[in-house]
Tab-separated table of N, CA and C in Angstrom:
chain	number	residue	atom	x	y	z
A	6	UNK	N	84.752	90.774	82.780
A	6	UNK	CA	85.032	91.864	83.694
A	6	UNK	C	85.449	91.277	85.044
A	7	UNK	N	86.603	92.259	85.858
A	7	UNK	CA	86.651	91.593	86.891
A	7	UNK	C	86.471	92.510	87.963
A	8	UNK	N	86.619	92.536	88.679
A	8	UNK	CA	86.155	93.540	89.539
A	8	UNK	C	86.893	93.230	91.020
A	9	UNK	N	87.946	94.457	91.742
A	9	UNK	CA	88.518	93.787	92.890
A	9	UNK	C	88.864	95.405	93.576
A	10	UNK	N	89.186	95.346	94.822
A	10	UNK	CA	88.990	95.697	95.351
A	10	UNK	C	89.728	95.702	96.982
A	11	UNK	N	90.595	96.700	97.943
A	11	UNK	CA	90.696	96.293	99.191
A	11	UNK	C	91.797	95.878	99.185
A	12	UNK	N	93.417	95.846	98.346
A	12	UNK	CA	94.171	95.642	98.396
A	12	UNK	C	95.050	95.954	99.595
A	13	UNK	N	94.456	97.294	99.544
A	13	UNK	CA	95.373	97.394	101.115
A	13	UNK	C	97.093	97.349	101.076
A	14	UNK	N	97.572	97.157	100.123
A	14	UNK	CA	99.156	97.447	100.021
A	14	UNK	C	100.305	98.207	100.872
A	15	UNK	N	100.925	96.759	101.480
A	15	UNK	CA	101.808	97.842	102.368
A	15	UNK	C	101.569	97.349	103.477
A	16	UNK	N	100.430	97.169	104.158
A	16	UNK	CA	99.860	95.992	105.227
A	16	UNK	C	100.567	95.044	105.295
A	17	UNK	N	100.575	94.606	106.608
A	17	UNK	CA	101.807	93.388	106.597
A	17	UNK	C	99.982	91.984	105.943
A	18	UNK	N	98.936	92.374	105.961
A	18	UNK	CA	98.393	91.260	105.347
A	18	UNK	C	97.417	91.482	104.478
A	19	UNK	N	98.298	92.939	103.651
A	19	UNK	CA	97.647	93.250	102.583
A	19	UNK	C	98.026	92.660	101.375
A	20	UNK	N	97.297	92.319	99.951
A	20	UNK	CA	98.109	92.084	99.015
A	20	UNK	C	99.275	92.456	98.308
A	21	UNK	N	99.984	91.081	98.003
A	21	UNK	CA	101.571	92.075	97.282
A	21	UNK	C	101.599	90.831	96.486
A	22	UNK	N	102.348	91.137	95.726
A	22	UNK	CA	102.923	89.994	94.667
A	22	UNK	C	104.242	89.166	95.348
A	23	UNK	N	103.582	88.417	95.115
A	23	UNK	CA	105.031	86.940	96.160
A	23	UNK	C	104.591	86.695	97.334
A	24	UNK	N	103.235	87.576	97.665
A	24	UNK	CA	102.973	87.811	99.136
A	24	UNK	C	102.314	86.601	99.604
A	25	UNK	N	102.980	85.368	99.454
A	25	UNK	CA	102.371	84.358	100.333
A	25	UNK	C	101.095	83.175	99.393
A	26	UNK	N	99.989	82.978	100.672
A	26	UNK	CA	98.810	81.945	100.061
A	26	UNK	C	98.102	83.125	99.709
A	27	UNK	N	97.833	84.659	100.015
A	27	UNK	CA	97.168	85.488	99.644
A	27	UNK	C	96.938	85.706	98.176
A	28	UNK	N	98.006	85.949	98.076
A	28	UNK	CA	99.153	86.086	96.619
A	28	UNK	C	98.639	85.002	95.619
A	29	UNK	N	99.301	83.907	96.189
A	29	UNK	CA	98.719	82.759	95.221
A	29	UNK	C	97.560	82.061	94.999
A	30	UNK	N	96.630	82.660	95.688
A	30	UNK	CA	95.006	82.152	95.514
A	30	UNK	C	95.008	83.674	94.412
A	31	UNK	N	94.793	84.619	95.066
A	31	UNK	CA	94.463	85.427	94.085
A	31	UNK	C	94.968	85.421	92.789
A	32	UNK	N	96.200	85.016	92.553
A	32	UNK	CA	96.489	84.967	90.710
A	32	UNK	C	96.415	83.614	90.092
A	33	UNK	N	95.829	82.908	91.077
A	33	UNK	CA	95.722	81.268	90.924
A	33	UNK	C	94.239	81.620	89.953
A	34	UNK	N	93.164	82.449	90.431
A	34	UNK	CA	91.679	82.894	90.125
A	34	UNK	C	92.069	83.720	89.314
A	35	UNK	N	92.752	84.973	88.909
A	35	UNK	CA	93.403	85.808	87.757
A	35	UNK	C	93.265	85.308	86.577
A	36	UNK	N	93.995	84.225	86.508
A	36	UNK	CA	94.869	83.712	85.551
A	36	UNK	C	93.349	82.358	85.121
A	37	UNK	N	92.500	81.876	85.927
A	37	UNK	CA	91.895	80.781	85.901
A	37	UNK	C	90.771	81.240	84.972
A	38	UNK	N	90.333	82.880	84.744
A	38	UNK	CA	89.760	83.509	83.973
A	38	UNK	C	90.021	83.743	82.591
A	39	UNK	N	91.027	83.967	81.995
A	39	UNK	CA	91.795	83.917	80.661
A	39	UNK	C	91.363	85.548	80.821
A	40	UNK	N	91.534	85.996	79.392
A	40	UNK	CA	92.147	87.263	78.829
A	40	UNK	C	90.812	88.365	79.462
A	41	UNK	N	90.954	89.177	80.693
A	41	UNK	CA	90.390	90.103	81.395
A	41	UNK	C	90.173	91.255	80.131
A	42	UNK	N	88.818	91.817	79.326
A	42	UNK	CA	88.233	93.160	78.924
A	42	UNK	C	88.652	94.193	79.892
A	43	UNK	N	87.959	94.093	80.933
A	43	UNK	CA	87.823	95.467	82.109
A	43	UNK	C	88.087	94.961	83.149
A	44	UNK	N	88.906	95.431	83.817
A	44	UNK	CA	88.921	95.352	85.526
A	44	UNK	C	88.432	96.364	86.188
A	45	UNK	N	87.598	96.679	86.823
A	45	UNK	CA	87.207	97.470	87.651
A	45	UNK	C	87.865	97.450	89.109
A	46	UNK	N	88.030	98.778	89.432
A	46	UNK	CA	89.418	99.035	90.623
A	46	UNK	C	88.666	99.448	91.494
A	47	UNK	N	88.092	98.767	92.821
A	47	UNK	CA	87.340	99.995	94.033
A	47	UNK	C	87.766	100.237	94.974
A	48	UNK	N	88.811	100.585	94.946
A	48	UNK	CA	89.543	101.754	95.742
A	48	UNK	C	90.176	101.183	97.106
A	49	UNK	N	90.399	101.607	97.989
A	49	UNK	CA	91.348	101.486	98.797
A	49	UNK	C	92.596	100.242	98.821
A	50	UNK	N	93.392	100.803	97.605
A	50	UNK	CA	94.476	99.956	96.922
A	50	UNK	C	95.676	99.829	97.583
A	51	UNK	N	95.839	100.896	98.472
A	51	UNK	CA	96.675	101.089	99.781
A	51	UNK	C	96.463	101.128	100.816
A	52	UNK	N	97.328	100.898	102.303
A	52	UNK	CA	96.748	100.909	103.119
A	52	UNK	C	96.995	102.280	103.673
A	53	UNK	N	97.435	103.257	103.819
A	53	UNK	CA	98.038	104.708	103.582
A	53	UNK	C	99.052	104.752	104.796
A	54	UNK	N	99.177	105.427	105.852
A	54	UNK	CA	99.900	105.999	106.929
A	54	UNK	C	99.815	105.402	108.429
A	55	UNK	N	98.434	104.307	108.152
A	55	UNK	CA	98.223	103.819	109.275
A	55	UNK	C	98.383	104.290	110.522
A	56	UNK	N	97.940	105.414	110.786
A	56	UNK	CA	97.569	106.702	111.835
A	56	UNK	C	97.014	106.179	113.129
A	57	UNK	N	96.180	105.478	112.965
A	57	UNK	CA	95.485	104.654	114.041
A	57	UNK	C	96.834	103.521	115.155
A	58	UNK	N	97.637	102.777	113.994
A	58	UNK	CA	97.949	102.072	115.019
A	58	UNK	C	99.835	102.378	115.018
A	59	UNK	N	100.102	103.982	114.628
A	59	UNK	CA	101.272	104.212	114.532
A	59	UNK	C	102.049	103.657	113.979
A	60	UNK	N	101.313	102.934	112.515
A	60	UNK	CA	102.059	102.614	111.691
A	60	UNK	C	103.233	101.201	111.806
A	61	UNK	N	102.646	100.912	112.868
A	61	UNK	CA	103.099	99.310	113.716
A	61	UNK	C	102.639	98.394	112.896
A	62	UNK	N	101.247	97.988	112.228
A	62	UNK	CA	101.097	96.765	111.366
A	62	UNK	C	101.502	97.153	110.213
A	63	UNK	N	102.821	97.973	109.886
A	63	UNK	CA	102.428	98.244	108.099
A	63	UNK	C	103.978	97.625	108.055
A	64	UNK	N	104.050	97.273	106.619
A	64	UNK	CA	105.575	96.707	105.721
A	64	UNK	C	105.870	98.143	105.334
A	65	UNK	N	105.543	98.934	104.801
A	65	UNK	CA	106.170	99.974	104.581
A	65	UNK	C	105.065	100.782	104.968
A	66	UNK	N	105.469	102.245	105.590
A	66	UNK	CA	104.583	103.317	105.452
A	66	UNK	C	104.584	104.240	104.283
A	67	UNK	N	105.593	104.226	103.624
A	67	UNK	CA	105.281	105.243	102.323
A	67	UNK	C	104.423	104.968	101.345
A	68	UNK	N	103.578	105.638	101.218
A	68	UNK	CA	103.032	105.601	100.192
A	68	UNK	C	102.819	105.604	98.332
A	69	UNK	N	104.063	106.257	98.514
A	69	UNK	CA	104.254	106.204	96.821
A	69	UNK	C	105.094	104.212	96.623
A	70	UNK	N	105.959	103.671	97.811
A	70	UNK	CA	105.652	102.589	97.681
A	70	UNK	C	104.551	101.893	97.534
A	71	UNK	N	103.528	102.203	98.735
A	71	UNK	CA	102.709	100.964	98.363
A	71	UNK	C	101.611	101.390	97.376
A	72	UNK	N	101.533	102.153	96.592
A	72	UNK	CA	101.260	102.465	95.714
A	72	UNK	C	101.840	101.610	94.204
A	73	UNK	N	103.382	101.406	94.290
A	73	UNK	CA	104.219	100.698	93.345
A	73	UNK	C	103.519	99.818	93.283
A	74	UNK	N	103.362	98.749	95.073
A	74	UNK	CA	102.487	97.468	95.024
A	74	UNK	C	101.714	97.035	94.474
A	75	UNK	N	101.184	98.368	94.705
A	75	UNK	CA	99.392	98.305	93.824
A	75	UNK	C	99.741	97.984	92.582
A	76	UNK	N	100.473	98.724	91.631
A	76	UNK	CA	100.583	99.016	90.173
A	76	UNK	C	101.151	97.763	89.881
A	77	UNK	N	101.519	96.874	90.789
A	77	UNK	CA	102.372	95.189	90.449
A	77	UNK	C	101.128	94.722	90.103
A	78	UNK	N	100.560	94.639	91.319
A	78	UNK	CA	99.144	93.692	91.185
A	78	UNK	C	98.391	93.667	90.043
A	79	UNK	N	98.126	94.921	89.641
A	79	UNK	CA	97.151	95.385	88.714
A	79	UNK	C	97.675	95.167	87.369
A	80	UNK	N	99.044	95.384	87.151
A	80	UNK	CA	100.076	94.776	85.910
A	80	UNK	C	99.519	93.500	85.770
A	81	UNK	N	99.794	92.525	86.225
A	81	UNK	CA	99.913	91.070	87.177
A	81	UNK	C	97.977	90.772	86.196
A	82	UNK	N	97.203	91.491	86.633
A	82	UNK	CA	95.566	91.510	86.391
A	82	UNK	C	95.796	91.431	84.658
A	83	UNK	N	96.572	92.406	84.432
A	83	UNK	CA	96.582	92.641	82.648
A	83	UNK	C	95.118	92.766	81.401
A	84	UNK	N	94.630	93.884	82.400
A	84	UNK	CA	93.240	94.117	81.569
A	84	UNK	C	93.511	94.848	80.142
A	85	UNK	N	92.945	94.933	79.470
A	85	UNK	CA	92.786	95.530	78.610
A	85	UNK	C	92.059	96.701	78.690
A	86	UNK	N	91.487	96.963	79.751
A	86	UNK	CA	90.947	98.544	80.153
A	86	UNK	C	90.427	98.258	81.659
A	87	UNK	N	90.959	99.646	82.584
A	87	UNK	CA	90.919	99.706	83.717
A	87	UNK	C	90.004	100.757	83.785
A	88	UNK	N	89.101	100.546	84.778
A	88	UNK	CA	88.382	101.769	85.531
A	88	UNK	C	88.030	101.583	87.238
A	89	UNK	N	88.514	102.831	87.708
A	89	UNK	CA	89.182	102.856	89.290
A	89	UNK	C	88.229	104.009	90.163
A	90	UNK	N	87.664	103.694	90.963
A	90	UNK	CA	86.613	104.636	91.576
A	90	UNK	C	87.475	104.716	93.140
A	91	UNK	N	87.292	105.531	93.532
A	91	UNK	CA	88.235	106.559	94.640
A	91	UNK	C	88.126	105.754	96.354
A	92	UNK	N	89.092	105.152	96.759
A	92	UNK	CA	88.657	104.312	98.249
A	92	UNK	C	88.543	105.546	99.287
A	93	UNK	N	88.700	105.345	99.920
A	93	UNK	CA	88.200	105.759	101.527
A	93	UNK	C	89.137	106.511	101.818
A	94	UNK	N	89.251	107.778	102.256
A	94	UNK	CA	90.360	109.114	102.792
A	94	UNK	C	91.262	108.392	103.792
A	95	UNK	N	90.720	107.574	104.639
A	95	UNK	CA	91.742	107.228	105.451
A	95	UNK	C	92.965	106.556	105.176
A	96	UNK	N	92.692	105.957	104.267
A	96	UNK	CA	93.593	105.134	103.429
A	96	UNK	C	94.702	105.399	102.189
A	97	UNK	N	93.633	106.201	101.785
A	97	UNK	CA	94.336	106.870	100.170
A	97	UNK	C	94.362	108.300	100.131
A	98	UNK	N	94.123	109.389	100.901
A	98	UNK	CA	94.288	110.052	100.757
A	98	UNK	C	93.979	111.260	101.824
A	99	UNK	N	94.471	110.988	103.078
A	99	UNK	CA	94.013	111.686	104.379
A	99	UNK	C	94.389	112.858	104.519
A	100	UNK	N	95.929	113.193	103.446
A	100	UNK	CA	96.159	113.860	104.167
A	100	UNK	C	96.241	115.350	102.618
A	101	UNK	N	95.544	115.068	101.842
A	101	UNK	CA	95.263	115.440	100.629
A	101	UNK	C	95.553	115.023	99.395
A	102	UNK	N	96.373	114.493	99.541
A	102	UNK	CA	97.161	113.687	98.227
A	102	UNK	C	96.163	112.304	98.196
A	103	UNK	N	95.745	112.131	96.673
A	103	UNK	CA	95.089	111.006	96.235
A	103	UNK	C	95.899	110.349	95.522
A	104	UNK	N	96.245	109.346	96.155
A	104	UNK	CA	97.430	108.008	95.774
A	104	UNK	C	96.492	106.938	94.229
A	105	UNK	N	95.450	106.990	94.645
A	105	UNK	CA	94.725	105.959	93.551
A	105	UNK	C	94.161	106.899	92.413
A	106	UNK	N	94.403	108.259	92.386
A	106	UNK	CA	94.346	109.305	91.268
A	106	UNK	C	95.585	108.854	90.356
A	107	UNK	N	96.526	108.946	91.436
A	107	UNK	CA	97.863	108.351	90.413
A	107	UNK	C	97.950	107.229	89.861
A	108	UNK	N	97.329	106.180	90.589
A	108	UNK	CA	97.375	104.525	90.420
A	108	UNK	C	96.643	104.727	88.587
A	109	UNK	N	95.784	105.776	88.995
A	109	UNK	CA	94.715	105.473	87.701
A	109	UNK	C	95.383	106.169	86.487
A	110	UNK	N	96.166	106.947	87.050
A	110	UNK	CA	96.751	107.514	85.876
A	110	UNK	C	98.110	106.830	85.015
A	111	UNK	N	98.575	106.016	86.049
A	111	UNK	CA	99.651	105.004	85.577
A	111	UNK	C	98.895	103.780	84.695
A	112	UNK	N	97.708	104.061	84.730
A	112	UNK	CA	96.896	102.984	83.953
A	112	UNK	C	96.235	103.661	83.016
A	113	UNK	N	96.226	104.920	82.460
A	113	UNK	CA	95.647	105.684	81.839
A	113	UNK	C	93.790	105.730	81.578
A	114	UNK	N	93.709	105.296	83.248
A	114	UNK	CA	92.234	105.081	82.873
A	114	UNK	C	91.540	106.338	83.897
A	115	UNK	N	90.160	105.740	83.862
A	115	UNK	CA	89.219	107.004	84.722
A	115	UNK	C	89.125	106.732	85.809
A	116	UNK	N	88.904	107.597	86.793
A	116	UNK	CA	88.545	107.376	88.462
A	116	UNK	C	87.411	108.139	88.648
A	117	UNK	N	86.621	107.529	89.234
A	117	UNK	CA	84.988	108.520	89.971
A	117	UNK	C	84.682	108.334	91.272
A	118	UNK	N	83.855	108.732	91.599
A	118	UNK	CA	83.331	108.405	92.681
A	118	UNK	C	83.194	109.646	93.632
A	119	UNK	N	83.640	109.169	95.008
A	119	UNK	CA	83.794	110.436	95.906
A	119	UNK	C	85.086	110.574	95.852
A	120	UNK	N	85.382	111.798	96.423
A	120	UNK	CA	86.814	111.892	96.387
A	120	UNK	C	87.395	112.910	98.255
């Protein structure tokens, strides 16, 4: 099982695929595991609208992009079963729309938590 978390996608120093030493430590440890059962997803997989700092530290503000991001990463993970519990409103879903509802559904798995 792996268990991750805090991606933050979309952040200029959030995770992305190609994204640097970030990037390559993390699938350096991925991959150093062999064939992943479950990944467990905890939530705030995006960084959302970045409201606070007007959207000045982000690579992209849209969300259904950095959402894509997410769905790289998590490809990239290649579990054999995903389960995704709901991050933080500010992030994923402030403004009603739950971005990691979708993430989970592009993975055909379950999401809980708070919402």
């Amino acid at each position: 099982m792996l268990i991750v978390a805090d991606f933050h996608s979309g952040h200029q120093s959030g995770l992305r695929k190609g994204g640097g030493k970030h990037w390559d430590y993390f699938i350096q440890e991925v991959k150093s595991l062999g064939k992943i059962d479950i990944c467990l997803v905890n939530g705030d997989l995006i960084e959302g609208r970045g409201e606070k700092s007007g959207g000045t530290e982000l690579k992209t503000t849209d969300r259904h992009d950095q959402s894509e991001l997410a769905k790289e990463i998590l490809e990239e993970v290649n579990a054999t079963d995903y389960i995704f519990t709901y991050g933080t409103k500010y992030h994923v879903s402030s403004s009603g729309e739950d971005f990691e509802k979708e993430i989970a559904k592009y993975f055909k798995a379950p999401i809980g938590g708070q919402q």
